[in-house]
GROMACS .gro file of C-alpha atoms in nm:
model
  214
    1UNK     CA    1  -1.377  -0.861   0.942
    2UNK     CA    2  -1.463  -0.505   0.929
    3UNK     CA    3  -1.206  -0.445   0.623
    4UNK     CA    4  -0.923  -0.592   0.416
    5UNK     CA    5  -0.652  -0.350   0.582
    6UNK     CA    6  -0.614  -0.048   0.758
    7UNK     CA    7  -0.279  -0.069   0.717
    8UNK     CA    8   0.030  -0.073   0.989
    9UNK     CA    9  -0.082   0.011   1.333
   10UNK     CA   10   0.063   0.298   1.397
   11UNK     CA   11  -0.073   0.385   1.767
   12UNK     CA   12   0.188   0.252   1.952
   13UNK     CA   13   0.474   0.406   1.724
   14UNK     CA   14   0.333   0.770   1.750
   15UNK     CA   15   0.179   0.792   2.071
   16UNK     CA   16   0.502   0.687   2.224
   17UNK     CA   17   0.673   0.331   2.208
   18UNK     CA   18   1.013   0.177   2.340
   19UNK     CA   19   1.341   0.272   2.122
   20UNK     CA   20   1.503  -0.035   2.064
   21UNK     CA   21   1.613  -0.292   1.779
   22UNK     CA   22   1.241  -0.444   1.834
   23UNK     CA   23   1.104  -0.097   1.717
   24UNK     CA   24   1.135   0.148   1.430
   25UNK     CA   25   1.102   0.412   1.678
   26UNK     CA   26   1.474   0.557   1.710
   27UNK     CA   27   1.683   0.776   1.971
   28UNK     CA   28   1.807   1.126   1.796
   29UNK     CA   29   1.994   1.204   1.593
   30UNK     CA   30   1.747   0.997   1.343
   31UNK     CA   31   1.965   0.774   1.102
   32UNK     CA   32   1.797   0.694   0.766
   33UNK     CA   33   1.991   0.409   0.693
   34UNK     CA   34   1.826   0.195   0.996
   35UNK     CA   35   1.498   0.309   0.928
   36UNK     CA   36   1.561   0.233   0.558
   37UNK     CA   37   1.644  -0.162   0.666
   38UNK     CA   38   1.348  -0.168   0.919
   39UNK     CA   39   1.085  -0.052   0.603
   40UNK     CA   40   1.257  -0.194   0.314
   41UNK     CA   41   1.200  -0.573   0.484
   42UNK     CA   42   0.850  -0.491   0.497
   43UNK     CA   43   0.821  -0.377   0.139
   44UNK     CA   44   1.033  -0.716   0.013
   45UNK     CA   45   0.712  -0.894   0.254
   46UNK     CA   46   0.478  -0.726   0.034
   47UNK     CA   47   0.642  -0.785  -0.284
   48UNK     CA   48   0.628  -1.174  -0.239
   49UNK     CA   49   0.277  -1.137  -0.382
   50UNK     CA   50   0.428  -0.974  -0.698
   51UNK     CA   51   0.697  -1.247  -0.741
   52UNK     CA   52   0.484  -1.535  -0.656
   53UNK     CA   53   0.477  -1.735  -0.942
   54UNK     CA   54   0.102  -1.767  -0.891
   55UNK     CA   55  -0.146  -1.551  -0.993
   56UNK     CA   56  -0.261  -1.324  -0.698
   57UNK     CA   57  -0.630  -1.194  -0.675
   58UNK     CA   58  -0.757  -0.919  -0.409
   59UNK     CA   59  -1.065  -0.913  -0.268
   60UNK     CA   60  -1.133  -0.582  -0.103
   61UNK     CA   61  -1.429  -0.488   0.125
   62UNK     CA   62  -1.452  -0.233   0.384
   63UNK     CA   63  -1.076  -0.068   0.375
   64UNK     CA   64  -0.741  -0.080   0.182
   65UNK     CA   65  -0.602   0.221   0.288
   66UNK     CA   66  -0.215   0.283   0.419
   67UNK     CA   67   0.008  -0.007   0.453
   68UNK     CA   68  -0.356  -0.203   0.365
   69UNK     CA   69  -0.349  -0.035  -0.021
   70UNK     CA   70   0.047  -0.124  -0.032
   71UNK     CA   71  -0.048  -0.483  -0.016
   72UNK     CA   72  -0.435  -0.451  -0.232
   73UNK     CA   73  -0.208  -0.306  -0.543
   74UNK     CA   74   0.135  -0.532  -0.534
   75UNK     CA   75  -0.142  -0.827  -0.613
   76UNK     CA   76  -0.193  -0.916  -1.017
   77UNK     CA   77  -0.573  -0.839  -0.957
   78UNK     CA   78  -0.778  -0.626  -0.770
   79UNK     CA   79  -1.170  -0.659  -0.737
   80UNK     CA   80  -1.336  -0.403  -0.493
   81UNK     CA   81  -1.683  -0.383  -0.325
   82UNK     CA   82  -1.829  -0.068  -0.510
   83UNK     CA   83  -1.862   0.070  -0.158
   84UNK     CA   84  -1.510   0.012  -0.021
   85UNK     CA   85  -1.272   0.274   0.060
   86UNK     CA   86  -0.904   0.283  -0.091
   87UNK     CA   87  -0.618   0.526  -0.086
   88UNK     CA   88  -0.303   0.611   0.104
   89UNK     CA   89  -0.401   0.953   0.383
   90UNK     CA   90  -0.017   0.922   0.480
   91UNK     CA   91   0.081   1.087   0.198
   92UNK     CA   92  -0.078   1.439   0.379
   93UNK     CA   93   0.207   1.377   0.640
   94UNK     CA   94   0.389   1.115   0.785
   95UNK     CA   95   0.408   0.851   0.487
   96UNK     CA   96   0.528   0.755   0.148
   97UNK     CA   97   0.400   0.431   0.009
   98UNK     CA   98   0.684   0.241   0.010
   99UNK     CA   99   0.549  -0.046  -0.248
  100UNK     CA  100   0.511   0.262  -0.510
  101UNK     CA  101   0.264   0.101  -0.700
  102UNK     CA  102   0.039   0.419  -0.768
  103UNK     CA  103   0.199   0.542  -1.065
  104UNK     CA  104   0.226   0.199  -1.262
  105UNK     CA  105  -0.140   0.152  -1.216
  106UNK     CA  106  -0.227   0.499  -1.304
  107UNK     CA  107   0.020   0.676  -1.476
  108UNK     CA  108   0.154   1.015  -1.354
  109UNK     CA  109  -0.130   1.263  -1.353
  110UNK     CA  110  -0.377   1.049  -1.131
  111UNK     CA  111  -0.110   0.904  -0.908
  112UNK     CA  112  -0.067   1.254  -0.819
  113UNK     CA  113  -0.413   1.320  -0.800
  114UNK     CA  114  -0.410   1.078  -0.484
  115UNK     CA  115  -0.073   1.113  -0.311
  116UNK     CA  116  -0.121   1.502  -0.360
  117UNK     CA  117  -0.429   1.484  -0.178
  118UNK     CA  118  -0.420   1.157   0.045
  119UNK     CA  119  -0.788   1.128  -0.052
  120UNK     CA  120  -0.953   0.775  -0.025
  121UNK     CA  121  -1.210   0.696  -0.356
  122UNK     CA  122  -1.499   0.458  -0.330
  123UNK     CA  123  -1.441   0.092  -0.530
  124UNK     CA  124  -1.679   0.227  -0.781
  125UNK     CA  125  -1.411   0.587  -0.844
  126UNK     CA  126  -1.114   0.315  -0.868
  127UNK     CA  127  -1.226   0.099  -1.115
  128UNK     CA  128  -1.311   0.418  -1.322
  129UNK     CA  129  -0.947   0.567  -1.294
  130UNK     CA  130  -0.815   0.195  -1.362
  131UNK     CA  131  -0.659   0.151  -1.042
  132UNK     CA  132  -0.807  -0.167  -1.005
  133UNK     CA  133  -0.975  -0.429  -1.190
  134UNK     CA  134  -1.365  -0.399  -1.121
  135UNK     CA  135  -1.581  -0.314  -0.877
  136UNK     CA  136  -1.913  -0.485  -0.796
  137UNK     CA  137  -2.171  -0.438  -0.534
  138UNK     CA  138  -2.054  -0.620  -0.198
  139UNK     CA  139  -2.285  -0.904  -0.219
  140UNK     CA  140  -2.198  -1.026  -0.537
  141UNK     CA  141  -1.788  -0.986  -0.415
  142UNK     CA  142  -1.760  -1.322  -0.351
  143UNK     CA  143  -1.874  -1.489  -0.647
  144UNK     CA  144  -1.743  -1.266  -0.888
  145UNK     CA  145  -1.347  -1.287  -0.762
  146UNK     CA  146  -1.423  -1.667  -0.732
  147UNK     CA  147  -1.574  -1.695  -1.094
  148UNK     CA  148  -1.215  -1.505  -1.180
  149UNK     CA  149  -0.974  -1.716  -1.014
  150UNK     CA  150  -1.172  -2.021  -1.144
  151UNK     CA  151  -1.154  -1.880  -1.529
  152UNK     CA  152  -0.771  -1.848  -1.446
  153UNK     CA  153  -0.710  -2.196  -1.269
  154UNK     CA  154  -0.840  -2.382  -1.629
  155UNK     CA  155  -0.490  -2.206  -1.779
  156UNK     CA  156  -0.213  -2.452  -1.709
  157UNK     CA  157  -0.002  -2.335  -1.439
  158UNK     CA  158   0.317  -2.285  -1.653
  159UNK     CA  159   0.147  -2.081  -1.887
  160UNK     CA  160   0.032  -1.824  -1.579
  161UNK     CA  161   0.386  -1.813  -1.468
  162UNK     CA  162   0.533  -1.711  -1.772
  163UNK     CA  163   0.267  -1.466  -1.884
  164UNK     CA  164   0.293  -1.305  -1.502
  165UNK     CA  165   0.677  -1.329  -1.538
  166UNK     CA  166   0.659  -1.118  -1.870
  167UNK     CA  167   0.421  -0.854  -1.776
  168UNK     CA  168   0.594  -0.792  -1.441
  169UNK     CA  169   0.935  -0.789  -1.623
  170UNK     CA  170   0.825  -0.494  -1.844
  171UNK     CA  171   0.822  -0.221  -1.538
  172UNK     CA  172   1.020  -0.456  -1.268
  173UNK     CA  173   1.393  -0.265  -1.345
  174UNK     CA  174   1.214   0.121  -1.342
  175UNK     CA  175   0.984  -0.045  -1.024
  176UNK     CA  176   1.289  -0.124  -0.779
  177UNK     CA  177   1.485   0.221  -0.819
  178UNK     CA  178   1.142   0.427  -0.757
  179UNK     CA  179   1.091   0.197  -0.453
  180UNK     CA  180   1.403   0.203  -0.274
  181UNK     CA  181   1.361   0.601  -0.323
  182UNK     CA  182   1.029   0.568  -0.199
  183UNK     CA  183   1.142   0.373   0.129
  184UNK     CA  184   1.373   0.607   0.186
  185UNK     CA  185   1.169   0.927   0.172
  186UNK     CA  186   0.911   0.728   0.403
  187UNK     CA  187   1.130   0.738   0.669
  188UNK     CA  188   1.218   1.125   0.629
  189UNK     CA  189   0.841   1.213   0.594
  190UNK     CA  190   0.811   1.106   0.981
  191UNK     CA  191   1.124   1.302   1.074
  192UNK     CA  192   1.052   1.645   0.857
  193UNK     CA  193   0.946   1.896   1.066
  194UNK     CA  194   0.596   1.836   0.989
  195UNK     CA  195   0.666   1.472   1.050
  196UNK     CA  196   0.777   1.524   1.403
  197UNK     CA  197   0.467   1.773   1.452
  198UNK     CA  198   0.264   1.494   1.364
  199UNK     CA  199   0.400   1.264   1.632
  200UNK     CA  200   0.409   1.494   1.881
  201UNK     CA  201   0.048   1.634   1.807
  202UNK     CA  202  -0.041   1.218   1.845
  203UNK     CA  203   0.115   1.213   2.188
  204UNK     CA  204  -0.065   1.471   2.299
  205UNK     CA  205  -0.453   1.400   2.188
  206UNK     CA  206  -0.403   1.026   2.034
  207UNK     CA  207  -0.356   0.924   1.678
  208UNK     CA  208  -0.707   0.872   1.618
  209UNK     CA  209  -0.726   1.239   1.618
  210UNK     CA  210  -0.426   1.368   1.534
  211UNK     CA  211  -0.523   1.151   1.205
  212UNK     CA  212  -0.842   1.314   1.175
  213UNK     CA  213  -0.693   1.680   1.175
  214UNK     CA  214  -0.420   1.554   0.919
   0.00000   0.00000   0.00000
């Protein structure tokens, strides 16, 4: 394909969809608690790569942006075409990143530097600022995430459980309180006022470009 993720598709949502159980979209008055159960299962879907007892790699080309960078960064490893795009535009308006994982790969400053901004940075920029492992030019993507995971699969597979299990214990009990905030406030970013300018700006041209104006 064209990229790793793009993240949720969110056309149908903001253009206009169905309010029912089958859809996040909700009647008014908006309650935060639904929302919060609709977003937080999809969070726990993405943090099965974190608890997996197995060593995760990602392998990004094209994009990991949105939802797409929620799942790139809740993996153990991240390799990146130097070329590839990653980064989370929601933040401008309309999103939190409900995994959180910015901060705990970056620290403070340069998680802020991107959810501040909602910027995407090249492979090449993320590697720099340590958001990710490495970043090599695409045509060497393959054989450089395979050369990894074959480096890794020579380690018994109850010593890359436990060493996993210890690393991810050493942020996991901050990690789940700055989430469940996290899920929370992604629900009221797309009912703020700017929120609901958003969706009704994307019934009106299209989310294509009512993204492109965010």
């Amino acid at each position: 394909g064209r990229a790793f993720c793009a993240g949720y598709d969110l056309k149908e949502y903001s253009e206009g969809s169905p309010v029912g159980d089958a859809s996040p979209n909700q009647g008014m008055p908006w309650d935060p608690t639904v929302d919060f159960h609709f977003m937080w299962a999809n969070t726990q879907d993405f943090m099965s790569l974190w608890h997996s007892f197995k060593p995760t790699i990602c392998k990004v080309h094209g994009f990991a942006v949105a939802g797409g960078s929620d799942i790139a960064l809740r993996c153990d490893l991240v390799v990146m075409a130097e070329d590839a795009k990653i980064g989370y535009p929601p933040a401008r308006v309309w999103g939190c990143p409900t995994t959180a994982m910015w901060t705990f790969r970056l620290g403070p400053e340069r998680a802020k530097r991107m959810l501040l901004t909602g910027d995407l940075i090249t492979g090449t920029e993320a590697a720099q600022m340590g958001l990710v492992l490495r970043a090599v030019p695409v045509d060497q993507l393959d054989a450089t995430v395979l050369e990894l995971a074959r480096r890794m699969s020579s380690v018994p597979r109850n010593q890359l459980m436990m060493q996993k299990m210890v690393i991810n214990q050493s942020i996991e009990a901050s990690m789940a309180a700055t989430q469940r905030l996290a899920t929370f406030f992604d629900g009221v970013t797309r009912h703020s006022p700017e929120g609901m300018w958003f969706k009704a700006r994307a019934e009106e041209v299209g989310f294509a470009q009512a993204v492109k104006e965010r």
